[in-house]
CSV table of C-alpha atoms and ligand atoms in Angstrom, one decimal:
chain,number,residue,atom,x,y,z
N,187,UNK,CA,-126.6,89.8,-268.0
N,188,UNK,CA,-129.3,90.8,-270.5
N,189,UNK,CA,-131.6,93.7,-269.9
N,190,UNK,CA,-134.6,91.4,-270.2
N,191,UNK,CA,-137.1,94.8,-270.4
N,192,UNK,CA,-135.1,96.2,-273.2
N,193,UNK,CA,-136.5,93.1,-275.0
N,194,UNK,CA,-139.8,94.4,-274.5
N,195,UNK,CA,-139.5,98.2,-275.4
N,196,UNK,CA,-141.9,99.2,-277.2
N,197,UNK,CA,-144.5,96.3,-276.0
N,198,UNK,CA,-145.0,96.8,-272.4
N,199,UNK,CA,-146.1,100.1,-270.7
N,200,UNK,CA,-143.6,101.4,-268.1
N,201,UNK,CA,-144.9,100.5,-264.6
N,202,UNK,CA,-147.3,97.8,-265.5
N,203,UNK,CA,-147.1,94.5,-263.8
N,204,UNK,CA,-145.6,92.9,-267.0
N,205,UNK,CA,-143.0,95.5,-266.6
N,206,UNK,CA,-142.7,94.7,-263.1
N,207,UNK,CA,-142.4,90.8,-263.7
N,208,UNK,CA,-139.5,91.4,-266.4
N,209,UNK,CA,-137.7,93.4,-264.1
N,210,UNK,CA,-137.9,91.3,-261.1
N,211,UNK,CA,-136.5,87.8,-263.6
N,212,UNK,CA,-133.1,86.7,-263.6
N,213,UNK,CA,-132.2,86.8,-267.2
N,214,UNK,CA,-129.3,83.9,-266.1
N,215,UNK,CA,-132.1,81.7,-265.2
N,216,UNK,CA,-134.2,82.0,-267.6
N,217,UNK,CA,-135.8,78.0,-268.8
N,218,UNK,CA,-134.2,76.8,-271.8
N,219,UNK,CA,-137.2,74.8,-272.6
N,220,UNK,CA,-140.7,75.6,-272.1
N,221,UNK,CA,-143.7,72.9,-273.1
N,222,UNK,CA,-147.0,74.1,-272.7
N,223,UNK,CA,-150.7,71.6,-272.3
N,224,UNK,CA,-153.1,74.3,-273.9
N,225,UNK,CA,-156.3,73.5,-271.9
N,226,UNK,CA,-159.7,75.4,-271.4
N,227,UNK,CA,-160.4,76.6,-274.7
N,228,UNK,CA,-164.1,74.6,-274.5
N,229,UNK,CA,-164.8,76.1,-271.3
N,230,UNK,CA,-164.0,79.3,-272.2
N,231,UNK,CA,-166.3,79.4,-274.5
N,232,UNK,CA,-169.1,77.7,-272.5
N,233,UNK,CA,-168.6,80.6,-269.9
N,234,UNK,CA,-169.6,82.8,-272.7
N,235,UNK,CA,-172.3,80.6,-274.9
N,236,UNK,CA,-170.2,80.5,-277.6
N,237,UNK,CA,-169.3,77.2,-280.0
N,238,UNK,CA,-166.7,75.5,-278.4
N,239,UNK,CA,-164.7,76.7,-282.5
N,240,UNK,CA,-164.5,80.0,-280.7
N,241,UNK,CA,-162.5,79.0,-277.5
N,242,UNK,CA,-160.3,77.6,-280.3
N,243,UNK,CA,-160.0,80.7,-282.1
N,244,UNK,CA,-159.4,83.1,-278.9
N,245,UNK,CA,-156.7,80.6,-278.0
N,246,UNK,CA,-154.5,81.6,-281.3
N,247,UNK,CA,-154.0,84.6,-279.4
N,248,UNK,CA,-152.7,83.0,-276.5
N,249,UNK,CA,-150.8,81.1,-278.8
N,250,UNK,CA,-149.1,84.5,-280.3
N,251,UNK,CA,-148.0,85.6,-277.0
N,252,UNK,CA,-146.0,82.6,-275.4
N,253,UNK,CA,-144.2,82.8,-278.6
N,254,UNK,CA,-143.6,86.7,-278.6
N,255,UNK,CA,-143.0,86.5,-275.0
N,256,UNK,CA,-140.9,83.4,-275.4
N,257,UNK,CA,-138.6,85.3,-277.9
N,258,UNK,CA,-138.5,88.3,-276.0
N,259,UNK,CA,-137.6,86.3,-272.7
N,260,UNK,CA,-134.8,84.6,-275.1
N,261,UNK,CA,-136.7,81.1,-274.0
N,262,UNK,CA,-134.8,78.9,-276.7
N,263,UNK,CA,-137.3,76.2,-276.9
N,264,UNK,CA,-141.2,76.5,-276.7
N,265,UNK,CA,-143.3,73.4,-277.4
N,266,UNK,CA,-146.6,73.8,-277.2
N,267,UNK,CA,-149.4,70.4,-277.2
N,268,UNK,CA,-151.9,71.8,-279.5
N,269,UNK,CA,-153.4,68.2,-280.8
N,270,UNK,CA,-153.6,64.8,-278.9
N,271,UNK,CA,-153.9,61.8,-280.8
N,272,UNK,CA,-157.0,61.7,-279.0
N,273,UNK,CA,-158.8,64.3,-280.0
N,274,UNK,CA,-160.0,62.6,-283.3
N,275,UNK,CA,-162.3,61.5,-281.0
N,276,UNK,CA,-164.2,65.3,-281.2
N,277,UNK,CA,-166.9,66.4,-283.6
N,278,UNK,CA,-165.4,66.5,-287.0
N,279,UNK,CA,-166.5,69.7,-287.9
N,280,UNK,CA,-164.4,70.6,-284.4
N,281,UNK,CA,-161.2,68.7,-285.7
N,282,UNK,CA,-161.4,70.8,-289.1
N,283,UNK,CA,-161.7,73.9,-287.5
N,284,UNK,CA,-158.9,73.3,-285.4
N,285,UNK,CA,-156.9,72.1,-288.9
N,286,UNK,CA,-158.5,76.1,-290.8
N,287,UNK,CA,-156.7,77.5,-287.1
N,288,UNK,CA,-153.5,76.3,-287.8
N,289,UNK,CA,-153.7,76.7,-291.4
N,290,UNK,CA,-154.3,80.3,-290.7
N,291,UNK,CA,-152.5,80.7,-287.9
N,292,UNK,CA,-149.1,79.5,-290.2
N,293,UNK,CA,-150.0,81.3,-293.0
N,294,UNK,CA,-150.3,85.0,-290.9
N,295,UNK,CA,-147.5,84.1,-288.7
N,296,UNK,CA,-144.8,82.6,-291.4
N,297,UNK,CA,-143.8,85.6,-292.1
N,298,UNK,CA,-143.4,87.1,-288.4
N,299,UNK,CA,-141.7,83.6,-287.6
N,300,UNK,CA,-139.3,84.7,-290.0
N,301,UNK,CA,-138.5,88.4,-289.6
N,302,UNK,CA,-137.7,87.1,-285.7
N,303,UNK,CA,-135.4,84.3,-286.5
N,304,UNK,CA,-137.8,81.6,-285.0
N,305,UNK,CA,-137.7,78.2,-286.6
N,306,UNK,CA,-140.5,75.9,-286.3
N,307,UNK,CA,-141.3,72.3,-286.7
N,308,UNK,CA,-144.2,70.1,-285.7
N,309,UNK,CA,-144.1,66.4,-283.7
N,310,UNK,CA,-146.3,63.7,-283.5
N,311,UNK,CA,-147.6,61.2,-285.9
N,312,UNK,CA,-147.6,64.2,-288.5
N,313,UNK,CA,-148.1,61.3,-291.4
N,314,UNK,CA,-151.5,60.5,-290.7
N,315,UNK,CA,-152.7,64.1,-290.2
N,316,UNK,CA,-154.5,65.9,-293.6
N,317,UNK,CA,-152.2,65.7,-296.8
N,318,UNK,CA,-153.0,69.6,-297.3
N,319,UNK,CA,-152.0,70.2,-293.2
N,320,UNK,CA,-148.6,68.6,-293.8
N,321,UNK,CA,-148.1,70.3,-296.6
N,322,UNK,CA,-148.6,73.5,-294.5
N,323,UNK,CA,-146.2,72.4,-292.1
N,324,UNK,CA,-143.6,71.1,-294.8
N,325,UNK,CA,-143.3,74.9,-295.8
N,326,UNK,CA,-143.4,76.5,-292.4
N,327,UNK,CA,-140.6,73.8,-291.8
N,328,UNK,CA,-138.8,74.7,-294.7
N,329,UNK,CA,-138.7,77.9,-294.5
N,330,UNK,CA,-137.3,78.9,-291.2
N,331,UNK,CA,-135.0,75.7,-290.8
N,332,UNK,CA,-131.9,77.9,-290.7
N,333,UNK,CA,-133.6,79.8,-287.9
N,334,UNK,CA,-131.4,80.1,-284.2
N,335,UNK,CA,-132.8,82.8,-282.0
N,336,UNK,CA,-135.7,80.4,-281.0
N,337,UNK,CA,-137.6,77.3,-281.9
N,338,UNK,CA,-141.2,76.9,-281.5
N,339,UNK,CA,-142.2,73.3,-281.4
N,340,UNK,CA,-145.9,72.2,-281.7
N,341,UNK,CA,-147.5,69.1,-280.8
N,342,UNK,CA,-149.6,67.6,-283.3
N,343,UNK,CA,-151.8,64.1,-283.4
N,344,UNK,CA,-149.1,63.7,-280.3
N,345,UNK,CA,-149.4,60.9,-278.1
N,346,UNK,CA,-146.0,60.4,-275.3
N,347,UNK,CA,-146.8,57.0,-275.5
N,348,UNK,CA,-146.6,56.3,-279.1
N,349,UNK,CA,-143.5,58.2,-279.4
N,350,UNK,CA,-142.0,55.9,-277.4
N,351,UNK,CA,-143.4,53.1,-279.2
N,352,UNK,CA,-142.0,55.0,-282.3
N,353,UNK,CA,-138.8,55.3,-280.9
N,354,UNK,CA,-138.3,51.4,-279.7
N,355,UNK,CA,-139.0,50.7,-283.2
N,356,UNK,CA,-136.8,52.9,-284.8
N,357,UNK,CA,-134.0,51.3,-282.8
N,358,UNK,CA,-135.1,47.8,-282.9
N,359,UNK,CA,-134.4,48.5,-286.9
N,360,UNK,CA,-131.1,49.8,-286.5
N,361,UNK,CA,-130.9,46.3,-285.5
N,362,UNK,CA,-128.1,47.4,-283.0
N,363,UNK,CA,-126.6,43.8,-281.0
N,364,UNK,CA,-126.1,46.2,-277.7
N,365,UNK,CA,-128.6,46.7,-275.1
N,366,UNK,CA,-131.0,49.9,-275.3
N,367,UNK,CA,-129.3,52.9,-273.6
N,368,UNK,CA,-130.9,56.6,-272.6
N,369,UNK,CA,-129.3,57.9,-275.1
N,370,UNK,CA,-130.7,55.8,-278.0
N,371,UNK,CA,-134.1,56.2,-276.7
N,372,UNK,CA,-133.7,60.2,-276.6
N,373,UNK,CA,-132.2,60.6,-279.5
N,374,UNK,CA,-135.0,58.4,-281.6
N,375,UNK,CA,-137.6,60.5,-280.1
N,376,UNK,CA,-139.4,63.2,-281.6
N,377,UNK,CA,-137.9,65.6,-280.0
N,378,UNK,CA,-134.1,64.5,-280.5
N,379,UNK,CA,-131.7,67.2,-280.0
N,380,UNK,CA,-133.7,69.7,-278.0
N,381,UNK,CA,-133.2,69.3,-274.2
N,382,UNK,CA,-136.0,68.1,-272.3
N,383,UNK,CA,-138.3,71.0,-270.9
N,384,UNK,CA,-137.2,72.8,-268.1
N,385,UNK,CA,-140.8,74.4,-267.0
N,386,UNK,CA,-144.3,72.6,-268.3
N,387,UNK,CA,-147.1,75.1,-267.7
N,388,UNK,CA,-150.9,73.4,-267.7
N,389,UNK,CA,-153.8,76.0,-267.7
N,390,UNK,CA,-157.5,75.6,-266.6
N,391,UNK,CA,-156.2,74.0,-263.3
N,392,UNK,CA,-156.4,70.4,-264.7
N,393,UNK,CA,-154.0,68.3,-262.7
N,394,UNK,CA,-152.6,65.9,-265.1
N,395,UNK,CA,-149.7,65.3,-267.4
N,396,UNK,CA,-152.4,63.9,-270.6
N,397,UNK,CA,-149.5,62.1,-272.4
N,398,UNK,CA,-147.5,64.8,-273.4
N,399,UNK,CA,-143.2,64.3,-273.4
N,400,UNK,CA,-143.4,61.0,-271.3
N,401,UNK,CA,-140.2,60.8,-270.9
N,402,UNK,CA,-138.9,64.2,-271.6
N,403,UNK,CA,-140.4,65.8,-268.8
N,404,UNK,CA,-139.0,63.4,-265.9
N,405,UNK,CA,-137.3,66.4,-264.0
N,406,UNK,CA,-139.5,69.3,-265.3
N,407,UNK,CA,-140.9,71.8,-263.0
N,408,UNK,CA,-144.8,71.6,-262.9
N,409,UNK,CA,-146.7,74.3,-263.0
N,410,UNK,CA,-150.1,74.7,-263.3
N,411,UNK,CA,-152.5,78.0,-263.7
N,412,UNK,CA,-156.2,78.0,-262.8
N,413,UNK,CA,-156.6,80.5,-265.5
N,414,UNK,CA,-157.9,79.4,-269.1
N,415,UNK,CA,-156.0,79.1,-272.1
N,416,UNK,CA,-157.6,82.0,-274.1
N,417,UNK,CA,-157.0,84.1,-270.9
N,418,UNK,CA,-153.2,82.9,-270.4
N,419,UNK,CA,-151.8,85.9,-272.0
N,420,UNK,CA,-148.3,87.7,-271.2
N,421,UNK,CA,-148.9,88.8,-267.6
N,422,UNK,CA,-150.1,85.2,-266.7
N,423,UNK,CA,-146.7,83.1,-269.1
N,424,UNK,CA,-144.3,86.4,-267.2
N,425,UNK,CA,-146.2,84.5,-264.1
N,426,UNK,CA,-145.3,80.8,-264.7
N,427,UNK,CA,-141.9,82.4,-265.4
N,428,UNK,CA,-141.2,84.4,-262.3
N,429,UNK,CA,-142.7,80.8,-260.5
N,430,UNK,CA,-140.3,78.7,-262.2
N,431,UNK,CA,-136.8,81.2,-261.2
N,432,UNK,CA,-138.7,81.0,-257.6
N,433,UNK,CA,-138.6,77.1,-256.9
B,749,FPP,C1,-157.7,72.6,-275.3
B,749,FPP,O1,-158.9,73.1,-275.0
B,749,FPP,C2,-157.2,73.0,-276.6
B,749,FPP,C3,-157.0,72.3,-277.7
B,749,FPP,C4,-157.1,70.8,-277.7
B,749,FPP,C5,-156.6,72.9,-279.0
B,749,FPP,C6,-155.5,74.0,-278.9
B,749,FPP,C7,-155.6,74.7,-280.2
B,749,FPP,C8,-155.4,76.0,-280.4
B,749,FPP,C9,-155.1,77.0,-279.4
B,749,FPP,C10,-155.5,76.5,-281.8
B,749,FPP,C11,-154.7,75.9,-282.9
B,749,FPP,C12,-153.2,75.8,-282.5
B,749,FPP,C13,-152.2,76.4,-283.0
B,749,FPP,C14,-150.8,76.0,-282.5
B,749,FPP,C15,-152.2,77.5,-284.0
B,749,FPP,P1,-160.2,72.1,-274.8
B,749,FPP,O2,-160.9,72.1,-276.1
B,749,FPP,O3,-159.7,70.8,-274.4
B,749,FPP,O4,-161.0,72.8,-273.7
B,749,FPP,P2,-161.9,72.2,-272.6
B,749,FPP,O5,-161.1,71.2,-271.8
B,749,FPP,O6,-162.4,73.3,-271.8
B,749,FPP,O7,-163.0,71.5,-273.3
């Protein structure tokens, strides 16, 4: 058994309800896989008449701490949506401030990714995304591939649909004579070799599934907070936690 709050020495202040939450989760039941539909950055920033850029920008924070928090909780996989194949559909100058984010966001956090043993990749259709954003994520790629204590995942021009589209194709070229099984659909997925999400969290209340892991997420616990993703910090991921070991 792992003294989870050891983990967080240092971070959390004695007696808080973080500290509280840590103590009170099982550290043998603690979700493998973790995906997470990033939603209410817009309205966030409407609640405070700011351009909707800023919701954005106050949701790299949020971003930060599911990922500490994930490592900390020894949460092996962490996959978070951050861009729907949809949402070229947004103002362009929204869509290129969402590519600056994660420019920035990889070029602060390479390092940190690093020192913590965290690898990360991206999925999605990450060929048709900015030459100059792939070659951002190439590097980030590359350089924490031989990572193990965790693996941060995030969703990019992701549709669940078209990875499964993707995926029939890829076997269809194989050009296999045996009917399709599970297991040659999961393993042509995006997301081959990680196991399929234990816990998906949805903030700002929204009650839907928006294409994200189609198929992965057939017996994933649901669980959704009415709080915004700018505001779904620590206390509120140690929350989603603590409801997940509950169910
Ligand atoms: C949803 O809010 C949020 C997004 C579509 C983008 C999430 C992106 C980030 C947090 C920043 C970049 C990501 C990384 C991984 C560094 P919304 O705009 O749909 O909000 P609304 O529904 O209130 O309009």
């Amino acid at each position: 058994m792992t003294d989870l709050l050891k983990n967080f020495e240092g971070v959390i202040q004695p007696g808080s309800r973080e500290a509280r939450l840590i103590s009170q989760l099982d550290s043998e039941r603690i979700p493998k896989h973790v995906a997470i539909i990033m939603d209410g950055n817009g309205r966030w920033a409407r609640q405070r008449d700011l351009p909707r850029v800023e919701g954005h920008r106050a949701g790299i924070e949020s971003v930060k701490a599911a990922v500490e928090f994930s490592a900390r909780l020894e949460i092996a996989n962490l996959t978070l949506y951050a861009f729907s194949a949809e949402n070229w559909k947004r103002p362009a100058e929204e869509v290129n401030t969402l590519w600056k984010l994660l420019r920035t966001y990889l070029r602060r956090e390479l390092s940190t990714l690093k020192k913590h043993g965290i690898q990360f990749s991206a999925i999605g259709r990450i060929s048709e995304l900015p030459e100059h954003v792939q070659e951002e994520l190439r590097v980030a790629e590359r350089e924490t591939i031989d990572n193990t204590r965790m693996h941060l995942i995030i969703a990019l021009n992701y549709s669940g649909r078209l990875e499964l589209v993707d995926a029939f194709n890829r076997i269809r070229q194989e050009g296999s004579p045996y009917p399709i099984g599970e297991e040659d659909i999961a393993r042509t997925l995006y997301t081959a070799g990680l196991p399929d999400p234990d816990l998906l969290i949805r903030t700002s209340g929204e009650m839907r599934v928006s294409n994200f892991l189609l198929w992965q997420i057939a017996y994933s616990e649901i669980y959704v907070s009415e709080v915004l993703w700018p505001d779904f910090r620590g206390r509120e991921f140690l929350e989603a936690i603590m409801a997940y070991q509950k169910r």
